[in-house]
CSV table of N, CA and C in Angstrom, one decimal:
chain,number,residue,atom,x,y,z
A,666,MET,N,0.9,-1.2,0.0
A,666,MET,CA,0.0,0.0,0.0
A,666,MET,C,0.9,1.2,0.0
A,667,PRO,N,0.7,2.2,-0.9
A,667,PRO,CA,1.5,3.4,-1.0
A,667,PRO,C,1.1,4.4,0.1
A,668,TYR,N,2.2,4.9,0.7
A,668,TYR,CA,2.0,5.9,1.8
A,668,TYR,C,2.5,7.3,1.2
A,669,THR,N,1.9,8.4,1.7
A,669,THR,CA,2.3,9.7,1.3
A,669,THR,C,3.7,10.0,1.9
A,670,ASP,N,4.4,10.9,1.2
A,670,ASP,CA,5.7,11.4,1.8
A,670,ASP,C,5.5,12.0,3.1
A,671,GLY,N,4.4,12.8,3.3
A,671,GLY,CA,4.2,13.4,4.6
A,671,GLY,C,4.0,12.4,5.7
A,672,PHE,N,3.3,11.3,5.4
A,672,PHE,CA,3.1,10.3,6.4
A,672,PHE,C,4.4,9.6,6.8
A,673,LYS,N,5.2,9.3,5.7
A,673,LYS,CA,6.6,8.7,6.0
A,673,LYS,C,7.4,9.7,6.8
A,674,SER,N,7.4,10.9,6.5
A,674,SER,CA,8.2,11.9,7.2
A,674,SER,C,7.8,12.0,8.7
A,675,GLU,N,6.5,11.9,8.9
A,675,GLU,CA,6.0,12.0,10.3
A,675,GLU,C,6.4,10.8,11.1
A,676,MET,N,6.4,9.6,10.4
A,676,MET,CA,6.8,8.4,11.1
A,676,MET,C,8.3,8.4,11.4
A,677,VAL,N,9.1,8.9,10.5
A,677,VAL,CA,10.6,9.0,10.7
A,677,VAL,C,10.8,10.0,11.8
A,678,ARG,N,10.1,11.1,11.8
A,678,ARG,CA,10.3,12.1,12.9
A,678,ARG,C,10.0,11.5,14.3
A,679,ARG,N,9.0,10.6,14.3
A,679,ARG,CA,8.6,10.0,15.6
A,679,ARG,C,9.6,9.0,16.1
A,680,MET,N,10.5,8.5,15.1
A,680,MET,CA,11.5,7.5,15.5
A,680,MET,C,12.8,8.1,15.8
A,681,VAL,N,13.0,9.4,15.6
A,681,VAL,CA,14.3,10.0,15.9
A,681,VAL,C,14.1,11.2,16.9
A,682,GLY,N,15.3,11.6,17.4
A,682,GLY,CA,15.3,12.8,18.3
A,682,GLY,C,14.8,12.5,19.7
A,683,PRO,N,14.6,13.5,20.5
A,683,PRO,CA,14.1,13.3,21.9
A,683,PRO,C,12.7,12.7,21.9
A,684,GLY,N,12.5,11.8,22.8
A,684,GLY,CA,11.2,11.2,22.9
A,684,GLY,C,11.0,10.2,21.7
A,685,ALA,N,12.0,9.7,21.1
A,685,ALA,CA,11.9,8.8,20.0
A,685,ALA,C,11.2,7.5,20.4
A,686,VAL,N,10.5,6.9,19.5
A,686,VAL,CA,9.8,5.7,19.7
A,686,VAL,C,10.4,4.6,18.8
A,687,SER,N,10.6,3.4,19.3
A,687,SER,CA,11.2,2.3,18.5
A,687,SER,C,10.3,2.0,17.3
A,688,ALA,N,10.9,1.4,16.2
A,688,ALA,CA,10.1,1.1,15.1
A,688,ALA,C,9.0,0.0,15.4
A,689,ALA,N,9.4,-0.9,16.3
A,689,ALA,CA,8.4,-1.9,16.7
A,689,ALA,C,7.2,-1.3,17.5
A,690,ALA,N,7.5,-0.4,18.4
A,690,ALA,CA,6.4,0.2,19.2
A,690,ALA,C,5.6,1.1,18.2
A,691,LEU,N,6.2,1.8,17.3
A,691,LEU,CA,5.4,2.6,16.4
A,691,LEU,C,4.6,1.8,15.5
A,692,ALA,N,5.1,0.6,15.1
A,692,ALA,CA,4.4,-0.3,14.2
A,692,ALA,C,3.1,-0.7,14.9
A,693,ARG,N,3.2,-1.0,16.2
A,693,ARG,CA,2.0,-1.4,17.0
A,693,ARG,C,1.0,-0.3,17.1
A,694,GLN,N,1.5,1.0,17.2
A,694,GLN,CA,0.6,2.2,17.3
A,694,GLN,C,-0.1,2.5,16.0
A,695,VAL,N,0.6,2.5,14.9
A,695,VAL,CA,0.0,3.0,13.6
A,695,VAL,C,-0.4,1.9,12.6
A,696,GLY,N,0.0,0.7,12.9
A,696,GLY,CA,-0.5,-0.4,12.0
A,696,GLY,C,0.4,-0.6,10.7
A,697,VAL,N,1.5,0.0,10.7
A,697,VAL,CA,2.5,-0.2,9.6
A,697,VAL,C,3.5,-1.2,10.1
A,698,SER,N,4.0,-2.1,9.2
A,698,SER,CA,4.9,-3.1,9.6
A,698,SER,C,6.2,-2.5,10.1
A,699,GLN,N,6.8,-3.2,11.0
A,699,GLN,CA,8.1,-2.7,11.6
A,699,GLN,C,9.2,-2.7,10.5
A,700,PRO,N,9.3,-3.7,9.6
A,700,PRO,CA,10.4,-3.6,8.6
A,700,PRO,C,10.2,-2.4,7.7
A,701,THR,N,8.9,-2.1,7.4
A,701,THR,CA,8.7,-0.9,6.5
A,701,THR,C,9.1,0.4,7.2
A,702,LEU,N,8.8,0.5,8.5
A,702,LEU,CA,9.2,1.7,9.3
A,702,LEU,C,10.8,1.8,9.4
A,703,SER,N,11.4,0.6,9.6
A,703,SER,CA,12.9,0.6,9.7
A,703,SER,C,13.5,1.0,8.4
A,704,GLN,N,12.9,0.6,7.3
A,704,GLN,CA,13.4,0.9,5.9
A,704,GLN,C,13.3,2.4,5.7
A,705,TRP,N,12.1,3.0,6.1
A,705,TRP,CA,12.0,4.5,5.9
A,705,TRP,C,13.0,5.2,6.7
A,706,LEU,N,13.3,4.7,7.9
A,706,LEU,CA,14.3,5.4,8.8
A,706,LEU,C,15.7,5.3,8.1
A,707,ARG,N,16.1,4.1,7.6
A,707,ARG,CA,17.4,3.9,6.9
A,707,ARG,C,17.5,4.9,5.7
A,708,GLU,N,16.4,5.0,4.9
A,708,GLU,CA,16.4,5.8,3.8
A,708,GLU,C,16.6,7.3,4.2
A,709,ALA,N,15.9,7.7,5.2
A,709,ALA,CA,16.0,9.1,5.7
A,709,ALA,C,17.4,9.4,6.2
A,710,ASN,N,18.0,8.4,6.9
A,710,ASN,CA,19.4,8.6,7.3
A,710,ASN,C,20.4,8.7,6.2
A,711,LYS,N,20.2,7.9,5.1
A,711,LYS,CA,21.0,8.0,3.9
A,711,LYS,C,20.8,9.4,3.3
A,712,LEU,N,19.6,9.8,3.2
A,712,LEU,CA,19.3,11.1,2.5
A,712,LEU,C,20.0,12.2,3.4
A,713,ALA,N,19.9,12.1,4.7
A,713,ALA,CA,20.4,13.2,5.6
A,713,ALA,C,21.9,13.2,5.4
A,714,ALA,N,22.6,12.0,5.3
A,714,ALA,CA,24.0,11.9,5.1
A,714,ALA,C,24.5,12.6,3.8
A,715,MET,N,23.7,12.5,2.8
A,715,MET,CA,24.1,13.1,1.5
A,715,MET,C,23.8,14.6,1.4
A,716,THR,N,23.0,15.1,2.2
A,716,THR,CA,22.7,16.6,2.1
A,716,THR,C,23.6,17.3,3.0
A,717,PRO,N,24.2,18.4,2.5
A,717,PRO,CA,25.1,19.2,3.3
A,717,PRO,C,24.3,19.8,4.5
A,718,PRO,N,25.0,20.1,5.6
A,718,PRO,CA,24.3,20.7,6.8
A,718,PRO,C,23.9,22.1,6.4
A,719,PRO,N,22.7,22.5,6.9
A,719,PRO,CA,22.3,23.9,6.7
A,719,PRO,C,23.3,24.9,7.3
A,720,GLU,N,23.3,26.1,6.7
A,720,GLU,CA,24.2,27.1,7.3
A,720,GLU,C,23.7,27.5,8.7
A,721,GLU,N,24.7,27.5,9.6
A,721,GLU,CA,24.4,27.8,10.9
A,721,GLU,C,24.1,29.3,11.1
A,722,LYS,N,22.9,29.6,11.6
A,722,LYS,CA,22.5,31.0,11.9
A,722,LYS,C,22.4,31.1,13.4
A,723,PRO,N,22.9,32.2,14.0
A,723,PRO,CA,22.7,32.3,15.4
A,723,PRO,C,21.2,32.4,15.7
A,724,ALA,N,20.8,31.7,16.7
A,724,ALA,CA,19.4,31.7,17.1
A,724,ALA,C,19.0,33.1,17.6
A,725,ALA,N,17.8,33.6,17.1
A,725,ALA,CA,17.3,34.9,17.6
A,725,ALA,C,17.0,34.8,19.0
A,726,PRO,N,17.4,35.8,19.8
A,726,PRO,CA,17.1,35.7,21.2
A,726,PRO,C,15.6,35.8,21.4
A,727,SER,N,15.1,35.0,22.3
A,727,SER,CA,13.7,34.9,22.6
A,727,SER,C,13.3,35.9,23.7
A,728,GLY,N,14.2,36.7,24.1
A,728,GLY,CA,13.9,37.7,25.2
A,728,GLY,C,15.1,37.7,26.1
A,729,PRO,N,15.0,38.5,27.2
A,729,PRO,CA,16.1,38.6,28.1
A,729,PRO,C,16.4,37.2,28.7
A,730,LYS,N,17.7,37.0,28.9
A,730,LYS,CA,18.1,35.7,29.5
A,730,LYS,C,17.7,35.6,30.9
A,731,LYS,N,17.2,34.4,31.3
A,731,LYS,CA,16.9,34.2,32.7
A,731,LYS,C,18.1,33.7,33.4
A,732,TRP,N,18.6,34.5,34.3
A,732,TRP,CA,19.9,34.3,35.0
A,732,TRP,C,19.5,33.5,36.3
A,733,THR,N,20.3,32.4,36.5
A,733,THR,CA,20.1,31.7,37.8
A,733,THR,C,21.0,32.4,38.9
A,734,PRO,N,20.7,32.2,40.1
A,734,PRO,CA,21.6,32.8,41.2
A,734,PRO,C,23.0,32.4,41.0
A,735,GLU,N,23.3,31.2,40.6
A,735,GLU,CA,24.7,30.7,40.5
A,735,GLU,C,25.4,31.5,39.4
A,736,GLU,N,24.7,31.7,38.2
A,736,GLU,CA,25.3,32.5,37.1
A,736,GLU,C,25.5,34.0,37.6
A,737,LYS,N,24.6,34.5,38.3
A,737,LYS,CA,24.7,35.9,38.8
A,737,LYS,C,26.0,36.0,39.7
A,738,LEU,N,26.1,35.0,40.6
A,738,LEU,CA,27.2,35.0,41.5
A,738,LEU,C,28.5,34.9,40.7
A,739,ARG,N,28.6,34.0,39.7
A,739,ARG,CA,29.8,33.9,38.9
A,739,ARG,C,30.2,35.2,38.2
A,740,VAL,N,29.2,35.9,37.7
A,740,VAL,CA,29.5,37.2,37.0
A,740,VAL,C,29.9,38.2,38.0
A,741,LEU,N,29.3,38.2,39.2
A,741,LEU,CA,29.7,39.2,40.2
A,741,LEU,C,31.1,39.0,40.7
A,742,VAL,N,31.5,37.7,40.8
A,742,VAL,CA,32.9,37.4,41.2
A,742,VAL,C,33.8,37.8,40.1
A,743,ALA,N,33.5,37.5,38.9
A,743,ALA,CA,34.3,37.9,37.7
A,743,ALA,C,34.5,39.4,37.6
A,744,ALA,N,33.4,40.1,37.9
A,744,ALA,CA,33.5,41.6,37.8
A,744,ALA,C,34.1,42.3,38.9
A,745,GLN,N,34.3,41.6,40.0
A,745,GLN,CA,34.9,42.2,41.2
A,745,GLN,C,36.3,42.8,40.9
A,746,GLY,N,36.5,44.1,41.1
A,746,GLY,CA,37.7,44.7,40.9
A,746,GLY,C,38.0,45.2,39.5
A,747,LEU,N,37.1,44.8,38.5
A,747,LEU,CA,37.3,45.3,37.1
A,747,LEU,C,36.8,46.7,37.0
A,748,THR,N,37.4,47.5,36.1
A,748,THR,CA,37.0,48.8,35.8
A,748,THR,C,37.2,49.1,34.3
A,749,GLY,N,36.6,50.1,33.8
A,749,GLY,CA,36.8,50.6,32.5
A,749,GLY,C,36.7,49.5,31.4
A,750,GLU,N,37.7,49.4,30.6
A,750,GLU,CA,37.7,48.5,29.4
A,750,GLU,C,37.5,47.1,29.8
A,751,ALA,N,38.1,46.6,30.8
A,751,ALA,CA,38.0,45.2,31.3
A,751,ALA,C,36.6,44.9,31.7
A,752,LEU,N,36.0,45.8,32.4
A,752,LEU,CA,34.6,45.6,32.8
A,752,LEU,C,33.7,45.6,31.6
A,753,GLY,N,33.9,46.5,30.7
A,753,GLY,CA,33.1,46.6,29.5
A,753,GLY,C,33.2,45.3,28.7
A,754,ALA,N,34.4,44.7,28.6
A,754,ALA,CA,34.6,43.5,27.9
A,754,ALA,C,33.8,42.3,28.5
A,755,LEU,N,33.9,42.3,29.9
A,755,LEU,CA,33.1,41.3,30.6
A,755,LEU,C,31.6,41.4,30.3
A,756,LEU,N,31.1,42.7,30.4
A,756,LEU,CA,29.7,42.9,30.3
A,756,LEU,C,29.2,42.5,28.8
A,757,ARG,N,30.0,42.8,27.8
A,757,ARG,CA,29.7,42.5,26.5
A,757,ARG,C,29.7,41.0,26.3
A,758,ARG,N,30.7,40.3,26.9
A,758,ARG,CA,30.8,38.8,26.7
A,758,ARG,C,29.6,38.1,27.4
A,759,GLU,N,29.1,38.7,28.5
A,759,GLU,CA,28.0,38.1,29.2
A,759,GLU,C,26.7,38.6,28.7
A,760,GLY,N,26.7,39.6,27.9
A,760,GLY,CA,25.4,40.2,27.4
A,760,GLY,C,24.6,40.9,28.5
A,761,LEU,N,25.3,41.7,29.3
A,761,LEU,CA,24.8,42.4,30.4
A,761,LEU,C,24.9,43.9,30.2
A,762,HIS,N,24.1,44.7,30.9
A,762,HIS,CA,24.3,46.1,31.0
A,762,HIS,C,24.8,46.4,32.4
A,763,GLU,N,25.5,47.5,32.5
A,763,GLU,CA,26.2,47.9,33.7
A,763,GLU,C,25.1,48.1,34.8
A,764,GLU,N,23.9,48.5,34.5
A,764,GLU,CA,22.8,48.7,35.5
A,764,GLU,C,22.4,47.4,36.1
A,765,GLN,N,22.4,46.3,35.2
A,765,GLN,CA,22.0,45.0,35.8
A,765,GLN,C,23.1,44.6,36.8
A,766,LEU,N,24.3,44.7,36.4
A,766,LEU,CA,25.4,44.3,37.3
A,766,LEU,C,25.3,45.1,38.7
A,767,THR,N,25.0,46.4,38.6
A,767,THR,CA,24.9,47.2,39.8
A,767,THR,C,23.7,46.7,40.6
A,768,GLU,N,22.6,46.4,40.0
A,768,GLU,CA,21.4,45.9,40.8
A,768,GLU,C,21.8,44.6,41.5
A,769,TRP,N,22.5,43.7,40.8
A,769,TRP,CA,22.9,42.4,41.4
A,769,TRP,C,23.9,42.6,42.5
A,770,GLN,N,24.8,43.6,42.4
A,770,GLN,CA,25.7,43.9,43.5
A,770,GLN,C,25.0,44.4,44.7
A,771,GLN,N,24.0,45.3,44.5
A,771,GLN,CA,23.2,45.8,45.6
A,771,GLN,C,22.4,44.8,46.3
A,772,ALA,N,21.8,43.9,45.5
A,772,ALA,CA,21.0,42.8,46.0
A,772,ALA,C,21.9,41.8,46.9
A,773,ALA,N,23.1,41.5,46.3
A,773,ALA,CA,24.0,40.7,47.1
A,773,ALA,C,24.4,41.3,48.4
A,774,ALA,N,24.8,42.6,48.3
A,774,ALA,CA,25.2,43.3,49.5
A,774,ALA,C,24.1,43.4,50.5
A,775,GLY,N,22.8,43.6,50.1
A,775,GLY,CA,21.7,43.6,51.0
A,775,GLY,C,21.5,42.3,51.6
A,776,ALA,N,21.6,41.2,50.9
A,776,ALA,CA,21.4,39.9,51.4
A,776,ALA,C,22.5,39.5,52.4
A,777,LEU,N,23.7,39.9,52.1
A,777,LEU,CA,24.8,39.6,53.0
A,777,LEU,C,24.9,40.4,54.2
A,778,SER,N,24.3,41.6,54.2
A,778,SER,CA,24.4,42.5,55.3
A,778,SER,C,23.4,42.1,56.4
A,779,GLY,N,22.7,41.1,56.2
A,779,GLY,CA,21.7,40.7,57.3
A,779,GLY,C,20.6,41.7,57.5
A,780,ALA,N,20.1,42.1,56.4
A,780,ALA,CA,19.0,43.1,56.4
A,780,ALA,C,17.9,42.6,57.3
A,781,SER,N,17.4,43.6,58.1
A,781,SER,CA,16.4,43.2,59.1
A,781,SER,C,15.0,43.0,58.4
A,782,THR,N,14.1,42.5,59.2
A,782,THR,CA,12.8,42.2,58.7
A,782,THR,C,12.1,43.5,58.3
A,783,GLN,N,12.5,44.6,58.8
A,783,GLN,CA,11.9,45.9,58.5
A,783,GLN,C,12.1,46.2,57.0
A,784,ALA,N,13.1,45.6,56.4
A,784,ALA,CA,13.4,45.9,54.9
A,784,ALA,C,12.4,45.1,54.1
A,785,LEU,N,11.6,44.2,54.7
A,785,LEU,CA,10.6,43.4,53.9
A,785,LEU,C,9.4,44.3,53.8
A,786,PRO,N,8.6,44.0,52.7
A,786,PRO,CA,7.3,44.7,52.5
A,786,PRO,C,6.4,44.3,53.6
A,787,ALA,N,5.4,45.1,53.9
A,787,ALA,CA,4.4,44.8,54.9
A,787,ALA,C,3.7,43.5,54.7
A,788,LYS,N,3.4,43.1,53.5
A,788,LYS,CA,2.7,41.9,53.3
A,788,LYS,C,3.6,40.7,53.6
A,789,GLU,N,4.9,40.8,53.3
A,789,GLU,CA,5.8,39.7,53.7
A,789,GLU,C,6.0,39.6,55.2
A,790,ARG,N,6.1,40.8,55.9
A,790,ARG,CA,6.2,40.8,57.3
A,790,ARG,C,5.1,40.1,58.0
A,791,ARG,N,3.8,40.4,57.5
A,791,ARG,CA,2.6,39.8,58.0
A,791,ARG,C,2.7,38.3,57.8
A,792,ARG,N,3.1,37.9,56.6
A,792,ARG,CA,3.2,36.4,56.3
A,792,ARG,C,4.2,35.7,57.2
A,793,LEU,N,5.3,36.4,57.4
A,793,LEU,CA,6.3,35.9,58.3
A,793,LEU,C,5.8,35.7,59.7
A,794,ALA,N,5.1,36.8,60.2
A,794,ALA,CA,4.6,36.7,61.6
A,794,ALA,C,3.6,35.6,61.7
A,795,VAL,N,2.7,35.4,60.7
A,795,VAL,CA,1.7,34.3,60.8
A,795,VAL,C,2.5,32.9,60.8
A,796,ALA,N,3.5,32.8,60.0
A,796,ALA,CA,4.2,31.6,59.9
A,796,ALA,C,5.0,31.3,61.2
A,797,GLU,N,5.5,32.3,61.9
A,797,GLU,CA,6.2,32.2,63.1
A,797,GLU,C,5.2,31.7,64.2
A,798,LYS,N,4.0,32.3,64.2
A,798,LYS,CA,3.0,32.0,65.2
A,798,LYS,C,2.6,30.5,65.0
A,799,ARG,N,2.4,30.1,63.8
A,799,ARG,CA,2.0,28.7,63.5
A,799,ARG,C,3.1,27.7,64.0
A,800,VAL,N,4.4,28.1,63.8
A,800,VAL,CA,5.5,27.2,64.2
A,800,VAL,C,5.4,27.1,65.7
A,801,LYS,N,5.2,28.2,66.5
A,801,LYS,CA,5.1,28.1,67.9
A,801,LYS,C,4.0,27.2,68.4
A,802,GLU,N,2.8,27.4,67.7
A,802,GLU,CA,1.6,26.5,68.0
A,802,GLU,C,2.0,25.0,67.8
A,803,LEU,N,2.6,24.7,66.7
A,803,LEU,CA,3.0,23.4,66.4
A,803,LEU,C,4.0,22.8,67.4
A,804,GLU,N,5.0,23.6,67.8
A,804,GLU,CA,5.9,23.2,68.8
A,804,GLU,C,5.3,22.9,70.1
A,805,ARG,N,4.3,23.8,70.5
A,805,ARG,CA,3.6,23.6,71.8
A,805,ARG,C,2.8,22.3,71.7
A,806,GLU,N,2.1,22.0,70.6
A,806,GLU,CA,1.3,20.8,70.4
A,806,GLU,C,2.2,19.6,70.4
A,807,LEU,N,3.4,19.7,69.8
A,807,LEU,CA,4.4,18.6,69.8
A,807,LEU,C,4.8,18.2,71.2
A,808,ARG,N,5.1,19.3,72.0
A,808,ARG,CA,5.6,19.0,73.4
A,808,ARG,C,4.5,18.3,74.2
A,809,ARG,N,3.2,18.8,74.0
A,809,ARG,CA,2.1,18.2,74.7
A,809,ARG,C,1.9,16.7,74.3
A,810,LYS,N,2.1,16.4,73.0
A,810,LYS,CA,1.9,15.0,72.6
A,810,LYS,C,3.1,14.1,73.0
A,811,GLU,N,4.3,14.7,73.1
A,811,GLU,CA,5.4,13.9,73.6
A,811,GLU,C,5.2,13.6,75.0
A,812,LYS,N,4.7,14.6,75.8
A,812,LYS,CA,4.4,14.4,77.2
A,812,LYS,C,3.4,13.3,77.4
A,813,ALA,N,2.3,13.3,76.6
A,813,ALA,CA,1.3,12.3,76.7
A,813,ALA,C,1.8,10.9,76.3
A,814,LEU,N,2.7,10.9,75.3
A,814,LEU,CA,3.3,9.6,74.9
A,814,LEU,C,4.1,9.0,76.0
A,815,ALA,N,4.9,9.9,76.6
A,815,ALA,CA,5.8,9.5,77.7
A,815,ALA,C,5.0,8.9,78.9
A,816,GLU,N,3.9,9.5,79.2
A,816,GLU,CA,3.0,9.1,80.3
A,816,GLU,C,2.4,7.7,79.9
A,817,THR,N,2.0,7.6,78.6
A,817,THR,CA,1.4,6.3,78.2
A,817,THR,C,2.5,5.2,78.2
A,818,ALA,N,3.7,5.5,77.8
A,818,ALA,CA,4.7,4.5,77.8
A,818,ALA,C,5.1,4.1,79.3
A,819,ALA,N,5.0,5.1,80.2
A,819,ALA,CA,5.3,4.7,81.6
A,819,ALA,C,4.2,3.8,82.2
A,820,LEU,N,3.0,4.0,81.8
A,820,LEU,CA,1.9,3.2,82.2
A,820,LEU,C,2.0,1.8,81.7
A,821,LEU,N,2.5,1.6,80.5
A,821,LEU,CA,2.6,0.3,79.9
A,821,LEU,C,3.7,-0.4,80.5
């Protein structure tokens, strides 16, 4: 039975790359014999080997980079003590603006200076107070239950 090129391409796509399915499993799913699927895959591999790789184009940035705390710390350490041209080179290499670096330095300094809870917004202070109250209640209940358990164990 003849299959369309689009169907063949879709089956080959499902057998390669991340989340690839084996030819046997795909054969059970779609009702095409495993040898046929394997042949399509071999033909696609031969065709891919004969075609030159496409010209590499830099991927268009999808927006600002999401920096992890570890990456930020790495850049802050690298920027420590740099000025002028050396700092500019680092910023260009990392794709940063000097303002971002300054913000990160201020945030790190604030975190390391042991900023008091007064620096937190009112909503966060309230949430923290509620959480502290809940912890005290749970500790009190735990002590009560431990005492009751000890009394029960003594009676046994």
